[in-house]
Each structure stands twice: as structure tokens, then as C-alpha cells.
Amino acid sequence: MNKVIDFQKVDLGYGKVKILSDVNLTIYNGEYCSIIGTNGCGKSTLLKSMMSIIKPLSGSIVISQTKMGYVPQNNVLDPLFPLTVFEVVKMGLYGQMGLFKHIKKKHTSAILQVIKDVQLQGKENNLFRDLSGGQRQKVLIARALISQPNCLILDEPTSGIDIPSQHEILNLIKQLHQEQDVTIIMVSHDLNIVMKYSQSVAIIHNGVLQHGQKEEIMTTEKLTKIYNYQMQVVNQVIVGIN
Amino acid sequence: MDFYTHWSLFGNAYITCLLLATCCAFLGVYVVLRRIIFFGVAVIQLAALGVAFSFLFAWNPIICAAITSFAGIALFLKLDNSRISKENLIGIIYIAAGAFSLLIIKQSAIGTEELKDFFYGNILLTQPQQIQTMLIMFVVVLLYHIVFFSQTIFVAFDRTMAETLGVKVKLWDALFFFSLGGVIAVSTKAAGSLLVFGYLILPATTALISTKRVKTMFVASIFYAILASIVGLYIQHQWEFPPAQSIVAVSTVLLIVVSSYCYRNFYGILIGFCILLILGLLLPTNTKQNQHSHSHSPKIQAEIAITTSTTFKQLQTKKQLSLHIENYQHKDIVTYLQIDISIEIYTIKVNVKADQSISIPIDISPNVIDLLDKEQDLLLSCWEDKEATIPDDIVLTSAVIKVR
């Protein structure tokens, strides 16, 4: 199997502040990997390094010749911008286009197709800010998909979304993973979603990353220790105990 | 005099208003959408710091203002995304630039007045050279923003995604902030900070409320700015209000009426129309008075000879003079002065109080200063405006030209 992302003895941080130490992480083509950890543990820093936005303080990061697609949290985008669904999805093409090139007919049909793929046909001209949380998340997935990525990085895709919409989005991601063999890297705080959909899990605690199959990482002992809260894994379902 | 027949007198002001309305209202959309309204205030202070430097070292104020503005913006971009928040950075730049400019200006005898002019610049005093500079700057900036619209809006909307797709976010950000800084620096020198901020914020906010597409928002913002300029200048002309304040007031009324209409707020529309009604009630009173005074008012003209040659040696370095009019004893008037210095004509609108003298700063270009060295006469002509109340027997008895 081809490696998509390979971190070897990587230290990550900003300036002289080290956030993650000695990260060893290999993600293979077609893998569904979730990243978990408490707030402020360094998940976003790890994602940024995967997208080559920040450079490592030391060690080596090898990103294979893979097209990356990034799906941010839907609430980080400013609702002040009166952008339509079509315009937001179109933004996914800007990386491929040169300075003076503009959208052509083939691009327009591709945009409409990808909007249809995420089940938002008919909403092309709706304002992005007027959509529900779930619909906005689908638009952002469509925007990532328009550049036909091999690897999709999602930052808490189900955050602030109702349960039916959560499952719609997760099934959409699952479909992409299974049918189009897209590598999925997803940050999530919902451990049951991670347990249900992921193949492998990277867990960050005290600046140290552990990566492995979900069965070896998502154990009662590890989760209780990391979250400092009594949890129990029963039949692949995680329950908190007061 | 009629509003439309004033072109020779106020043509420069009208052109400046239209240029500022178009460019500032366009960039204002980004300013409002990116929520960086106070960035503009900080840039003004940076430009003022440049002006202060220019007086200390006798350099060109526009170039100095541009240098300090760009240096401040570069620092802002360098420190952005650090642990200091954007608002915090803007605040630090604003305070530091303000403090240093005042400290530096204290070293210059005429600097304080100049700095005041810079902040409260009068659009009626705009010179053709300034219009030329603005036109070049605005065309370049607008062309850039039209050609690279997609990249600029993408970086503004979702920086992280843009970075992921390999878009050079820092470069686009830098180009945006430098273009905005350049426009603010040049505009403020011509029209003052109030009008520039009025154009940056009010039409764009009105457009944000009344439109539902980004591209329409740009067009609507320019439309509202031009509409407010036309109405504002008309009001300024009719009632002798200050031009910048008139335009900003009209923009504000426009914002109240449009937003109230969009939000179906009856009271807001009512407030807007009440403001218009109050202003409207003032109009007939003024017009009546003006018509009356106009029928009795003759034109006043006076020739003023240059008195001392030492004055012009100083002019060569300061490039500025003050016009001092004395013995102008009558009721308060509003009038227009046209000063014809050989090859250049300066038109200035002034308020003259009874038993008081006035000082008018005039920017004199170097070629005129050469002519002045040859001791050529200045011709001072005064026109009474239709609002002015000048008695028939008033004669401008003497005037002294002196350097401040």
C-alpha cells in the first residue's frame, strides 16, 4: 500500500513553543483515520502540518503526490459574506486555475454535479449563510471534492449539527471512502462516531501522539486516562460513567 | 450662483468626490466583510506620522505618508497570526503612530497646522495635481481588484482552505492591505479622514443590508456612495454646510432608510424621512435670504500687491503661504476667493467673521514660486456667493500676503 502521509520523529509547534513531540504517523492510501484528543492538545496543529501550512520544528514529513481536500468546521466561515452555494463550491477550483484564467463551461457542469452528489441540487443559488449547519457542511465537502482529491481532511465535520444530518454527512464520507477509495483523515470529539466509522485512530495526549487500529487505541483504560473521566467501551460503544 | 454653473469653481471638488466615492466604496466592501474597519483608522495615523516626518526633514508629505503607511502594514502582516490578536495589533499601531507623530510634529513650527489639515482636509481645496495622483492610484487599484477578484475574495473568506490549495495567501493579503493603505493615504490627504471613512464604511454597510450577492454588493456600494455625494454636495451648496459632513450625513440617512426598508422597520423609515423633512424645512428659509442678498450684492474685486521680497525666499522652502485679509468689517459672510498667481488659480471658500481676519493656507507649486521670485503681482478676486450677505458699500481695503 502507498503511503499518503509519513511523519518521522516530527516536532511541531510555533516559534520556540513545542506542541507535539516525536510524532511518528503513517497513513496509507484508502485509510480512514480519526484524530482524537482533548481541546487544545494539538489536533489543529497536526492537521496544518499535514496540509503543509506549518513546517515542522524538526523531523521529516513526507506527503506523497496526493491531492488534498480540506473541509473546515462550518462555523468558522464568516456568515457576513453573501456567497451562494455555487460560488463557495467554485472556490475549490481556484488552486488549479492560473492567475488570469476563469471558470469555463466544463467547470460549471462539474460544480453542479458535485453539488448534486452531496444531495443539494436546486440550492446552487441559495446563500451559503442561509443554509442549515448540515447543509453548509455538505457544501464544504462539495468544495473539497471539486478538485477531485485523493485525501480528504475533515475538521470536526459533525460539530454543531443535529443527529440525522450528522449521519447523512458521515454516510457521505463513508461512501467517498468506499466507492472512490478516498483517504479520510477526520478530527472528531465524538468517540462513538470515531468508533463506528474509522479504521485507525491517532490519539494525542500531553503532546504525544499514538496511532494504531481503533481496537487497540479505543480501550477503556486509555480513554479514561486521556480524558481524565471514567469511560467504558462495551460492544464498540463508549459510555461515560459518573 | 447655480449649483451646476459652479463647475469652474468646484469642478475639482465634484471630480474628487466621484473618484473617492467609486474607489473607497469599492474597497469598503472588503473592509466591512473582513471586519477590519479600524484598520483604516490605524492607516490614517500611520500616514499622519509620515506627514510629521516630512516636516521634520522637508521631504514630500505624500511619499513620506506612503512609506510610513506601508511600513506599518508590513509590520501588521508580519505579526498577524501571532499570539497578539488582529484588533490588538491595530490598536497598538494606532496609538504608537499617533503618539510619535505628535512628538515629531512638536519639532516643527508649522507642522501642527499641517497635521490638522491632513485630518480635516477640505475637498473644496483639492488641486488638479492631487486629482491626477488619485486618478492614477485608483485606476491601478480598481483594475487590480477586478482582475484578481476571485483570489482576493477567497483569501478573505477562507484563508485556511486557500492555503491548502496552494494559494499564496500572504501575498494576496499583502497586496490587498497595501492597496487599501495606499488609497486611504492619498484620499485622506485630499478629503480628510471623516469623508474617507464615510465612504469606506457607510455605502458598503448599506449595500451589505440591501443586496444578496457579493458582486451586486460592490455595485450597490458604489451607487450609494455616488448618490450620497451628489445629494451631499447639493446640500452643501444650498445651505453652506461643510461638504464632508454633508455627504456623511446623507450616507447615514440613506443607511437608515434602506436598512429600515429591508428589515421592514416602519420607525426607521419614519426617522429617515423626519431627518429629511427637518432639513427640507430649512431650505426655503435660506434660499429666500440668499435671493434677497443676491439682488443687492455687487462683486468685490481687489488687487493685492506683493509687499516684501523676503517673503518669497521663505516660500521657496515652505511652499505655502497664508493669505491675511484685514479691514473686512461687516456682517459674517461666506464667500469664495480666487487667487490668481500668474499661471495658477486657486479657488477657496472661506467664512469671514465680522471684525476678524482670516488665514488661508495655499499649496504653491515650485514653478509658481519661481515666478513669485520675480515679484509678480497676485490678483485676489472675491465673489459673493448667493448665500452671502454683503452690503453694497463693502470694499476690501487691504490684504497682506505673508508666510506662516
XYZ file of C-alpha atoms in Angstrom, chain A residues 5-220:
216
model
C 1.352 10.867 4.786
C 4.516 9.864 6.618
C 5.702 11.679 9.767
C 9.052 10.556 11.163
C 10.259 11.877 14.526
C 8.484 15.160 13.933
C 8.300 18.000 16.444
C 5.532 20.510 15.789
C 4.876 23.946 17.230
C 5.015 27.696 16.694
C 8.295 29.559 17.099
C 10.037 28.104 20.124
C 6.858 26.622 21.599
C 6.700 22.888 21.012
C 3.168 21.471 20.918
C 3.727 17.913 19.691
C 6.922 15.895 20.186
C 8.368 12.947 18.353
C 5.347 12.301 16.144
C 5.534 9.091 14.125
C 2.472 8.682 11.958
C 1.963 6.832 8.689
C -1.334 6.972 6.865
C -1.806 4.714 3.872
C -3.852 5.218 0.729
C -7.513 4.348 1.318
C -7.265 4.527 5.101
C -9.984 6.047 7.289
C -8.147 7.613 10.209
C -9.616 9.670 13.021
C -7.692 12.050 15.245
C -8.946 12.495 18.789
C -7.810 14.300 21.920
C -8.864 16.915 24.414
C -9.297 20.582 23.489
C -6.016 22.354 22.801
C -3.995 19.126 22.593
C -2.620 19.969 19.119
C -5.077 18.413 16.654
C -5.314 21.553 14.524
C -1.525 21.907 14.530
C -1.244 18.331 13.284
C -3.803 19.000 10.506
C -1.991 22.175 9.442
C 1.287 20.283 9.177
C -0.431 17.619 7.035
C -1.610 20.379 4.695
C 1.892 21.922 4.655
C 0.571 25.137 6.203
C 3.106 24.945 9.028
C 6.610 23.484 8.819
C 7.917 21.003 11.405
C 10.380 22.220 14.030
C 12.369 19.028 13.401
C 11.985 15.601 11.773
C 10.625 14.772 8.338
C 7.149 14.945 6.868
C 6.618 13.226 3.518
C 3.343 13.907 1.735
C 3.030 11.750 -1.364
C 1.864 13.297 -4.609
C -1.680 13.395 -3.412
C -4.359 15.970 -3.999
C -5.531 17.162 -0.616
C -9.046 18.363 0.079
C -9.805 20.220 3.275
C -13.181 20.567 4.964
C -13.195 23.110 7.797
C -15.813 23.374 10.525
C -18.866 25.055 9.032
C -18.999 27.669 11.786
C -15.515 29.073 11.191
C -16.581 30.748 7.946
C -17.899 34.267 8.270
C -21.673 34.457 7.634
C -21.298 38.111 6.606
C -20.190 37.090 3.100
C -23.231 36.843 0.793
C -21.815 33.934 -1.212
C -24.018 31.402 -2.981
C -23.564 27.645 -2.758
C -22.244 27.700 -6.339
C -19.682 30.397 -5.526
C -18.446 28.577 -2.424
C -18.022 25.285 -4.299
C -16.282 27.121 -7.156
C -13.594 28.229 -4.722
C -12.343 24.643 -4.652
C -11.095 25.157 -8.223
C -9.011 28.259 -7.556
C -5.955 26.208 -6.642
C -5.933 24.624 -10.111
C -6.554 27.789 -12.065
C -3.866 30.193 -13.162
C -3.806 33.874 -12.314
C -5.799 35.121 -15.289
C -7.941 32.035 -16.025
C -11.626 31.981 -15.344
C -14.339 29.371 -14.878
C -15.273 27.560 -18.075
C -18.392 25.607 -19.048
C -16.843 22.251 -18.117
C -16.098 23.641 -14.666
C -19.677 24.856 -14.288
C -21.079 21.417 -15.058
C -18.553 19.814 -12.675
C -19.633 22.188 -9.916
C -23.306 21.404 -10.499
C -22.533 17.666 -10.494
C -20.662 17.776 -7.199
C -23.489 19.815 -5.635
C -25.826 17.076 -6.807
C -23.510 14.407 -5.358
C -23.886 15.914 -1.897
C -27.666 15.992 -2.355
C -28.017 19.758 -2.594
C -29.329 20.046 -6.138
C -31.622 23.037 -6.553
C -29.763 25.025 -3.888
C -26.963 26.309 -6.130
C -28.182 29.893 -5.927
C -29.069 29.832 -2.246
C -26.874 31.834 0.067
C -24.366 29.699 1.974
C -25.089 31.596 5.192
C -28.823 30.854 4.943
C -28.333 27.056 4.924
C -28.614 24.781 7.955
C -25.438 23.546 9.653
C -25.690 20.152 7.974
C -26.247 21.652 4.521
C -23.317 24.027 4.983
C -21.092 21.107 5.898
C -22.197 19.333 2.702
C -21.323 22.426 0.668
C -17.851 22.435 2.206
C -17.434 18.760 1.387
C -18.548 19.507 -2.192
C -15.988 22.327 -2.346
C -13.265 19.903 -1.251
C -14.453 17.272 -3.749
C -14.500 19.574 -6.781
C -10.717 19.341 -7.057
C -11.053 15.501 -7.045
C -8.791 14.879 -4.048
C -7.273 11.522 -3.127
C -7.164 12.503 0.510
C -9.835 14.383 2.429
C -9.026 16.131 5.698
C -12.086 16.990 7.775
C -12.022 19.149 10.888
C -14.929 18.139 13.148
C -17.418 17.705 10.293
C -20.320 16.894 12.621
C -19.793 19.663 15.136
C -22.985 21.587 15.957
C -25.175 19.500 13.655
C -28.323 17.540 14.522
C -28.140 13.737 14.631
C -29.907 12.933 11.299
C -27.674 15.431 9.467
C -24.604 14.023 11.254
C -25.325 10.574 9.893
C -26.071 11.913 6.402
C -22.651 13.568 6.362
C -20.862 10.571 7.828
C -22.515 8.257 5.295
C -21.457 10.609 2.521
C -17.866 10.465 3.770
C -18.099 6.681 4.086
C -19.385 6.452 0.513
C -16.454 8.513 -0.749
C -14.073 6.298 1.161
C -15.552 3.039 -0.028
C -16.586 3.846 -3.596
C -13.883 6.288 -4.646
C -11.098 4.998 -2.382
C -10.525 8.455 -0.917
C -8.236 8.529 2.116
C -10.079 10.105 5.047
C -8.438 11.946 7.927
C -11.028 13.259 10.342
C -10.778 15.159 13.598
C -13.697 14.426 15.902
C -14.709 14.807 19.524
C -17.474 12.238 19.200
C -15.850 8.977 20.237
C -18.809 6.848 19.155
C -18.648 8.262 15.638
C -14.913 7.549 15.612
C -15.569 4.017 16.836
C -18.270 3.399 14.233
C -16.665 4.810 11.093
C -12.857 4.783 11.482
C -10.317 2.086 10.729
C -7.416 3.646 12.584
C -7.184 6.235 15.338
C -4.490 8.765 16.275
C -4.850 9.965 19.844
C -2.983 12.963 21.231
C -2.268 13.332 24.923
C 0.287 15.547 26.682
C 1.973 16.404 23.382
C 2.461 12.756 22.446
C 0.689 11.019 19.558
C -0.237 7.362 19.487
C -1.528 5.778 16.310
C -2.976 2.336 15.720
C -6.061 0.324 14.845
C -9.156 1.585 16.624
C -9.461 -1.590 18.721
C -6.023 -1.110 20.275
C -6.359 2.637 20.858
C -10.004 2.955 21.917
C -9.780 0.943 25.122
C -11.476 1.681 28.433
